Amino acid sequence: MKTKVFVTLKPSVFDPQGKTIVDALRSMGYTAVQDVRQGKYFELDVEAGSTDEARSMVAEVAEKLLANPVIESYRVEVDDERSQESGVRRQETA
Amino acid sequence: MKFAIVEFPGSNCDHDAYYAAKHVLGQQAEFIWHKDTDLHGADVVVLPGGFSYGDYLRTGAIARFSPIMTRVREFADAGGPVIGICNGFQVLLEAGLLEGALLSNRRLKFLCQHVHVRVEQTDTPFTCGAAVGQVLKLPIAHGEGNYYAAPETVAAIEANRQVLFRYCAADGAVSDAANPNGSLAAIAGVCNAARNVVGLMPHPERACESVLGSADGRVVLESAVAALTV
């Protein structure tokens, strides 16, 4: 089962890489870009009997390893094969 | 007494720590591979600097799950003195043995230079030989040394006197200009609530002989020897 984890710095944490990117974009003329926050994206292919099982396992993995809860938040997406065609994704956020 | 120097794949200050403990201080020292499950009767545990697991994911994030870390946690819980230097500090934070996190330096540059830190507290096994307010000239070499914790955590560790080292000028004055990496409250090193686990970004083990530019770091390791021989 295909799952995705998005890890981002909490809003209260300064992101020097995002700041550098937004400064570069401004200097390129993209003055409409107000802010950039850089994060991480993971694709996990897991064996699971249901989307709920996959979601709870991947959330656990995100909590323990992929994200550091002191500075980061994460969001889990599970692509349900049936709902994938209709573009529906189920999400879990922490 | 015996120092255990834990070696993770990518540690690169392990030999500096070994040299300082064995050849400068004249103590026993032993390397412990991260896959080992025994600390071999060590009295002090050192998590050295370097780039464990290539800094993949986050600094220290993978190393904290190494088999030896279970023993290190037990040793720390039993009151044994543990010091994490640079990457070792990052590992202790990821492991939750210390509070907070280390972010990229505020100007993103890898910093490799001598800095000054002020000793804030002396009731720990790694600062008991120093004086409060003593200024140490120590090298730093890191890209992620910008100490961060939630405001309530910073308030709590300040109230509990867990901040042991602060970046400062040569005269001991703390200022934004003397803060190399943007650390909150100029924090360079902290201890846990029980005060036996210490982490810091500067490298005392690389400043134990004047030929290296400073011998100020020696007091940190000598403190451990003094603390355990009393």
CSV table of C-alpha atoms in Angstrom, one decimal:
chain,number,residue,atom,x,y,z
A,1,MET,CA,0.0,0.0,0.0
A,2,LYS,CA,1.4,3.4,-1.0
A,3,THR,CA,1.6,5.9,1.8
A,4,LYS,CA,3.1,9.4,2.0
A,5,VAL,CA,4.5,11.3,4.9
A,6,PHE,CA,5.0,15.1,4.8
A,7,VAL,CA,7.2,16.5,7.6
A,8,THR,CA,7.4,20.3,8.1
A,9,LEU,CA,8.9,22.5,10.7
A,10,LYS,CA,6.4,23.8,13.2
A,11,PRO,CA,5.3,27.4,12.5
A,12,SER,CA,7.1,28.7,15.6
A,13,VAL,CA,10.5,27.3,14.3
A,14,PHE,CA,12.6,29.5,12.1
A,15,ASP,CA,13.5,27.9,8.8
A,16,PRO,CA,16.7,29.4,7.5
A,17,GLN,CA,16.6,27.3,4.3
A,18,GLY,CA,13.1,28.5,3.5
A,19,LYS,CA,14.2,32.1,4.2
A,20,THR,CA,17.1,31.7,1.8
A,21,ILE,CA,14.9,30.3,-0.9
A,22,VAL,CA,12.3,33.1,-0.6
A,23,ASP,CA,15.2,35.7,-0.7
A,24,ALA,CA,16.4,34.0,-3.9
A,25,LEU,CA,13.0,34.0,-5.5
A,26,ARG,CA,12.6,37.7,-4.6
A,27,SER,CA,15.9,38.5,-6.3
A,28,MET,CA,14.7,36.6,-9.4
A,29,GLY,CA,11.7,38.9,-9.6
A,30,TYR,CA,9.1,36.7,-7.9
A,31,THR,CA,8.1,39.4,-5.5
A,32,ALA,CA,4.6,37.8,-5.1
A,33,VAL,CA,6.1,34.9,-3.1
A,34,GLN,CA,5.5,35.9,0.5
A,35,ASP,CA,7.1,32.9,2.3
A,36,VAL,CA,8.6,29.5,1.8
A,37,ARG,CA,8.8,26.7,4.3
A,38,GLN,CA,11.0,23.8,3.3
A,39,GLY,CA,10.0,20.3,4.5
A,40,LYS,CA,10.5,16.6,3.8
A,41,TYR,CA,8.5,14.1,1.8
A,42,PHE,CA,8.6,10.3,2.3
A,43,GLU,CA,7.0,7.5,0.3
A,44,LEU,CA,6.5,4.3,2.3
A,45,ASP,CA,5.3,1.2,0.6
A,46,VAL,CA,3.8,-0.9,3.3
A,47,GLU,CA,2.1,-4.3,3.7
A,48,ALA,CA,-1.2,-3.8,5.5
A,49,GLY,CA,-4.6,-5.4,5.6
A,50,SER,CA,-6.5,-2.1,5.5
A,51,THR,CA,-5.9,1.6,5.0
A,52,ASP,CA,-6.6,2.2,8.7
A,53,GLU,CA,-3.8,-0.3,9.6
A,54,ALA,CA,-1.4,1.3,7.2
A,55,ARG,CA,-2.2,4.8,8.4
A,56,SER,CA,-1.7,3.9,12.1
A,57,MET,CA,1.5,2.1,11.4
A,58,VAL,CA,2.9,4.9,9.3
A,59,ALA,CA,1.8,7.5,11.8
A,60,GLU,CA,3.7,5.6,14.5
A,61,VAL,CA,6.8,5.5,12.2
A,62,ALA,CA,6.5,9.3,11.6
A,63,GLU,CA,6.2,9.9,15.3
A,64,LYS,CA,9.2,7.8,16.3
A,65,LEU,CA,11.6,8.4,13.5
A,66,LEU,CA,10.6,10.5,10.5
A,67,ALA,CA,9.7,13.6,12.4
A,68,ASN,CA,11.2,15.1,15.6
A,69,PRO,CA,8.1,16.2,17.6
A,70,VAL,CA,10.2,18.9,19.3
A,71,ILE,CA,10.5,20.9,16.1
A,72,GLU,CA,8.4,19.2,13.4
A,73,SER,CA,4.8,18.3,12.5
A,74,TYR,CA,3.8,15.5,10.1
A,75,ARG,CA,0.9,14.6,7.9
A,76,VAL,CA,0.2,11.0,6.7
A,77,GLU,CA,-1.6,10.2,3.5
A,78,VAL,CA,-2.7,6.7,2.5
A,79,ASP,CA,-3.6,6.1,-1.1
A,80,ASP,CA,-6.5,3.7,-1.1
A,81,GLU,CA,-6.5,1.8,-4.4
A,82,ARG,CA,-10.3,2.1,-4.7
A,83,SER,CA,-10.5,5.7,-3.8
A,84,GLN,CA,-7.4,6.6,-5.7
A,85,GLU,CA,-9.2,6.6,-9.0
A,86,SER,CA,-11.7,9.1,-7.8
A,87,GLY,CA,-8.8,11.2,-6.3
A,88,VAL,CA,-9.9,10.7,-2.7
A,89,ARG,CA,-7.2,10.5,-0.2
A,90,ARG,CA,-7.5,9.9,3.5
A,91,GLN,CA,-5.3,11.9,5.7
A,92,GLU,CA,-4.0,11.9,9.2
A,93,THR,CA,-2.4,15.0,10.7
A,94,ALA,CA,-0.4,15.4,13.9
B,1,MET,CA,38.7,5.1,36.0
B,2,LYS,CA,37.4,4.2,32.5
B,3,PHE,CA,36.0,6.2,29.7
B,4,ALA,CA,33.8,4.5,27.1
B,5,ILE,CA,33.9,6.2,23.8
B,6,VAL,CA,31.0,5.1,21.7
B,7,GLU,CA,31.7,4.8,18.0
B,8,PHE,CA,28.9,5.2,15.5
B,9,PRO,CA,29.4,4.8,11.7
B,10,GLY,CA,30.5,8.3,10.8
B,11,SER,CA,31.8,9.4,14.2
B,12,ASN,CA,35.1,11.3,13.6
B,13,CYS,CA,36.0,12.8,17.0
B,14,ASP,CA,36.2,9.4,18.7
B,15,HIS,CA,40.0,9.4,18.6
B,16,ASP,CA,40.2,12.9,19.9
B,17,ALA,CA,38.1,11.9,22.9
B,18,TYR,CA,40.1,8.7,23.4
B,19,TYR,CA,43.4,10.6,23.2
B,20,ALA,CA,42.2,13.2,25.7
B,21,ALA,CA,41.0,10.6,28.2
B,22,LYS,CA,43.9,8.2,27.9
B,23,HIS,CA,47.0,10.3,26.9
B,24,VAL,CA,46.2,13.7,28.4
B,25,LEU,CA,44.4,12.7,31.5
B,26,GLY,CA,46.1,9.3,31.9
B,27,GLN,CA,42.8,7.4,32.4
B,28,GLN,CA,41.6,4.2,30.9
B,29,ALA,CA,39.7,4.5,27.7
B,30,GLU,CA,38.0,2.0,25.4
B,31,PHE,CA,36.1,2.4,22.1
B,32,ILE,CA,32.7,0.8,22.2
B,33,TRP,CA,31.2,-0.1,18.8
B,34,HIS,CA,27.6,1.1,18.4
B,35,LYS,CA,26.4,-2.4,17.8
B,36,ASP,CA,27.8,-3.6,21.1
B,37,THR,CA,25.4,-4.2,23.9
B,38,ASP,CA,27.8,-3.8,26.8
B,39,LEU,CA,29.6,-0.7,28.2
B,40,HIS,CA,32.5,-2.9,29.4
B,41,GLY,CA,32.4,-1.6,32.9
B,42,ALA,CA,32.9,2.1,32.0
B,43,ASP,CA,32.6,4.8,34.6
B,44,VAL,CA,32.0,7.6,32.1
B,45,VAL,CA,30.3,7.4,28.7
B,46,VAL,CA,31.3,9.8,25.8
B,47,LEU,CA,29.2,10.1,22.7
B,48,PRO,CA,31.7,11.8,20.4
B,49,GLY,CA,31.4,14.3,17.5
B,50,GLY,CA,31.1,13.5,13.9
B,51,PHE,CA,28.5,12.7,11.3
B,52,SER,CA,26.8,9.5,12.5
B,53,TYR,CA,24.9,7.9,9.6
B,54,GLY,CA,25.9,10.8,7.4
B,55,ASP,CA,23.5,13.1,9.2
B,56,TYR,CA,20.8,11.4,7.2
B,57,LEU,CA,17.2,12.3,8.1
B,58,ARG,CA,18.3,14.6,11.0
B,59,THR,CA,21.5,14.8,12.9
B,60,GLY,CA,21.6,12.0,15.5
B,61,ALA,CA,18.2,10.7,14.4
B,62,ILE,CA,19.4,7.2,13.3
B,63,ALA,CA,22.2,6.8,15.8
B,64,ARG,CA,19.8,7.0,18.7
B,65,PHE,CA,18.4,3.6,17.7
B,66,SER,CA,21.8,1.9,17.8
B,67,PRO,CA,21.9,-1.1,20.1
B,68,ILE,CA,24.4,0.5,22.5
B,69,MET,CA,21.9,3.4,23.2
B,70,THR,CA,19.8,1.0,25.3
B,71,ARG,CA,22.8,0.5,27.6
B,72,VAL,CA,23.6,4.2,27.5
B,73,ARG,CA,20.1,5.0,28.6
B,74,GLU,CA,20.2,2.5,31.4
B,75,PHE,CA,23.6,3.8,32.5
B,76,ALA,CA,22.2,7.4,32.5
B,77,ASP,CA,19.1,6.4,34.3
B,78,ALA,CA,21.3,4.8,37.0
B,79,GLY,CA,23.1,8.1,37.5
B,80,GLY,CA,26.2,7.4,35.4
B,81,PRO,CA,27.9,10.4,33.9
B,82,VAL,CA,27.3,10.7,30.1
B,83,ILE,CA,28.6,13.5,27.9
B,84,GLY,CA,27.6,14.1,24.3
B,85,ILE,CA,29.8,16.4,22.3
B,86,CYS,CA,28.6,18.0,19.1
B,87,ASN,CA,27.1,15.1,17.2
B,88,GLY,CA,26.9,13.2,20.5
B,89,PHE,CA,24.8,16.1,21.9
B,90,GLN,CA,22.5,15.8,18.8
B,91,VAL,CA,22.2,12.1,19.5
B,92,LEU,CA,21.3,12.7,23.2
B,93,LEU,CA,18.6,15.2,22.2
B,94,GLU,CA,17.1,12.9,19.6
B,95,ALA,CA,17.1,10.1,22.2
B,96,GLY,CA,15.2,12.3,24.6
B,97,LEU,CA,18.0,12.1,27.2
B,98,LEU,CA,18.3,15.8,27.0
B,99,GLU,CA,15.6,18.4,26.2
B,100,GLY,CA,15.4,20.5,23.0
B,101,ALA,CA,16.7,20.2,19.5
B,102,LEU,CA,19.5,21.5,17.3
B,103,LEU,CA,18.5,23.4,14.1
B,104,SER,CA,20.6,24.5,11.2
B,105,ASN,CA,22.9,27.4,12.1
B,106,ARG,CA,21.0,30.7,11.5
B,107,ARG,CA,23.2,31.7,8.6
B,108,LEU,CA,23.3,28.1,7.3
B,109,LYS,CA,27.1,28.1,7.2
B,110,PHE,CA,29.1,25.2,8.6
B,111,LEU,CA,31.1,26.9,11.4
B,112,CYS,CA,34.6,25.8,12.2
B,113,GLN,CA,36.3,28.2,14.6
B,114,HIS,CA,37.2,28.9,18.2
B,115,VAL,CA,34.5,30.4,20.4
B,116,HIS,CA,34.2,31.4,24.0
B,117,VAL,CA,31.6,29.8,26.3
B,118,ARG,CA,30.8,30.8,29.9
B,119,VAL,CA,30.4,28.1,32.5
B,120,GLU,CA,27.0,28.7,34.1
B,121,GLN,CA,26.7,25.8,36.6
B,122,THR,CA,29.2,23.7,38.4
B,123,ASP,CA,27.2,21.1,40.1
B,124,THR,CA,27.5,18.5,37.4
B,125,PRO,CA,30.1,15.8,36.8
B,126,PHE,CA,31.5,17.7,33.8
B,127,THR,CA,31.7,21.2,35.2
B,128,CYS,CA,32.5,20.6,38.9
B,129,GLY,CA,36.1,21.5,38.4
B,130,ALA,CA,35.3,24.9,36.8
B,131,ALA,CA,34.2,28.1,38.4
B,132,VAL,CA,30.8,29.8,37.7
B,133,GLY,CA,31.5,32.5,35.1
B,134,GLN,CA,34.7,30.9,34.0
B,135,VAL,CA,35.2,31.5,30.2
B,136,LEU,CA,36.5,28.6,28.1
B,137,LYS,CA,38.0,29.0,24.6
B,138,LEU,CA,36.8,25.9,22.7
B,139,PRO,CA,36.5,24.9,19.0
B,140,ILE,CA,33.2,24.4,17.3
B,141,ALA,CA,32.7,22.5,14.0
B,142,HIS,CA,29.0,22.1,13.1
B,143,GLY,CA,26.3,22.9,10.7
B,144,GLU,CA,23.4,22.2,13.0
B,145,GLY,CA,24.2,23.7,16.4
B,146,ASN,CA,21.4,26.2,16.7
B,147,TYR,CA,19.7,25.2,20.0
B,148,TYR,CA,16.0,25.4,20.0
B,149,ALA,CA,13.3,24.4,22.5
B,150,ALA,CA,9.7,25.5,23.0
B,151,PRO,CA,9.6,28.7,25.2
B,152,GLU,CA,8.1,26.7,28.2
B,153,THR,CA,11.0,24.2,27.9
B,154,VAL,CA,13.6,26.9,27.8
B,155,ALA,CA,11.9,28.5,30.9
B,156,ALA,CA,12.0,25.2,32.7
B,157,ILE,CA,15.6,24.4,32.0
B,158,GLU,CA,16.6,27.9,33.0
B,159,ALA,CA,14.7,27.6,36.2
B,160,ASN,CA,16.2,24.2,37.0
B,161,ARG,CA,19.7,25.6,36.2
B,162,GLN,CA,20.2,23.1,33.4
B,163,VAL,CA,22.0,25.5,31.1
B,164,LEU,CA,25.7,24.7,31.7
B,165,PHE,CA,27.4,26.7,28.9
B,166,ARG,CA,26.5,29.9,27.0
B,167,TYR,CA,28.3,31.4,24.0
B,168,CYS,CA,29.9,34.6,25.1
B,169,ALA,CA,32.7,37.1,24.2
B,170,ALA,CA,36.2,36.6,25.6
B,171,ASP,CA,35.3,38.7,28.6
B,172,GLY,CA,32.3,36.5,29.4
B,173,ALA,CA,29.6,38.9,28.1
B,174,VAL,CA,26.7,37.2,26.3
B,175,SER,CA,25.5,39.1,23.2
B,176,ASP,CA,24.0,38.3,19.9
B,177,ALA,CA,27.4,39.1,18.2
B,178,ALA,CA,29.1,36.4,20.3
B,179,ASN,CA,26.4,33.8,19.5
B,180,PRO,CA,27.8,32.0,16.5
B,181,ASN,CA,24.8,29.9,15.4
B,182,GLY,CA,21.6,31.6,16.7
B,183,SER,CA,21.0,29.3,19.7
B,184,LEU,CA,18.2,30.4,21.9
B,185,ALA,CA,19.5,32.2,25.0
B,186,ALA,CA,23.0,31.6,23.6
B,187,ILE,CA,22.8,28.0,24.9
B,188,ALA,CA,25.9,26.0,24.0
B,189,GLY,CA,25.3,23.1,26.5
B,190,VAL,CA,22.7,21.7,28.8
B,191,CYS,CA,22.3,18.9,31.3
B,192,ASN,CA,19.3,16.7,32.2
B,193,ALA,CA,17.2,17.3,35.4
B,194,ALA,CA,19.3,14.7,37.3
B,195,ARG,CA,22.4,16.6,36.1
B,196,ASN,CA,24.4,13.5,35.1
B,197,VAL,CA,23.8,13.7,31.4
B,198,VAL,CA,25.5,16.7,29.6
B,199,GLY,CA,25.5,17.8,26.0
B,200,LEU,CA,27.4,20.6,24.3
B,201,MET,CA,28.2,21.7,20.8
B,202,PRO,CA,31.8,22.9,21.4
B,203,HIS,CA,34.6,20.3,21.6
B,204,PRO,CA,36.4,20.3,25.0
B,205,GLU,CA,38.2,17.1,24.0
B,206,ARG,CA,39.9,19.0,21.1
B,207,ALA,CA,41.1,21.7,23.5
B,208,CYS,CA,43.1,19.8,26.1
B,209,GLU,CA,46.6,20.9,25.2
B,210,SER,CA,47.9,24.5,24.5
B,211,VAL,CA,49.6,23.3,21.4
B,212,LEU,CA,46.1,22.8,19.9
B,213,GLY,CA,45.3,26.4,20.5
B,214,SER,CA,43.6,26.0,23.9
B,215,ALA,CA,43.8,23.7,26.9
B,216,ASP,CA,40.5,25.1,28.4
B,217,GLY,CA,38.5,22.0,27.5
B,218,ARG,CA,40.6,19.9,29.9
B,219,VAL,CA,38.5,21.0,32.9
B,220,VAL,CA,35.4,19.4,31.4
B,221,LEU,CA,37.0,15.9,31.3
B,222,GLU,CA,39.0,16.5,34.5
B,223,SER,CA,35.8,17.3,36.3
B,224,ALA,CA,34.5,13.8,35.5
B,225,VAL,CA,37.6,12.2,36.9
B,226,ALA,CA,37.4,14.4,40.0
B,227,ALA,CA,33.6,13.7,40.4
B,228,LEU,CA,34.2,10.0,40.4
B,229,THR,CA,37.3,9.8,42.6
B,230,VAL,CA,35.7,11.8,45.4
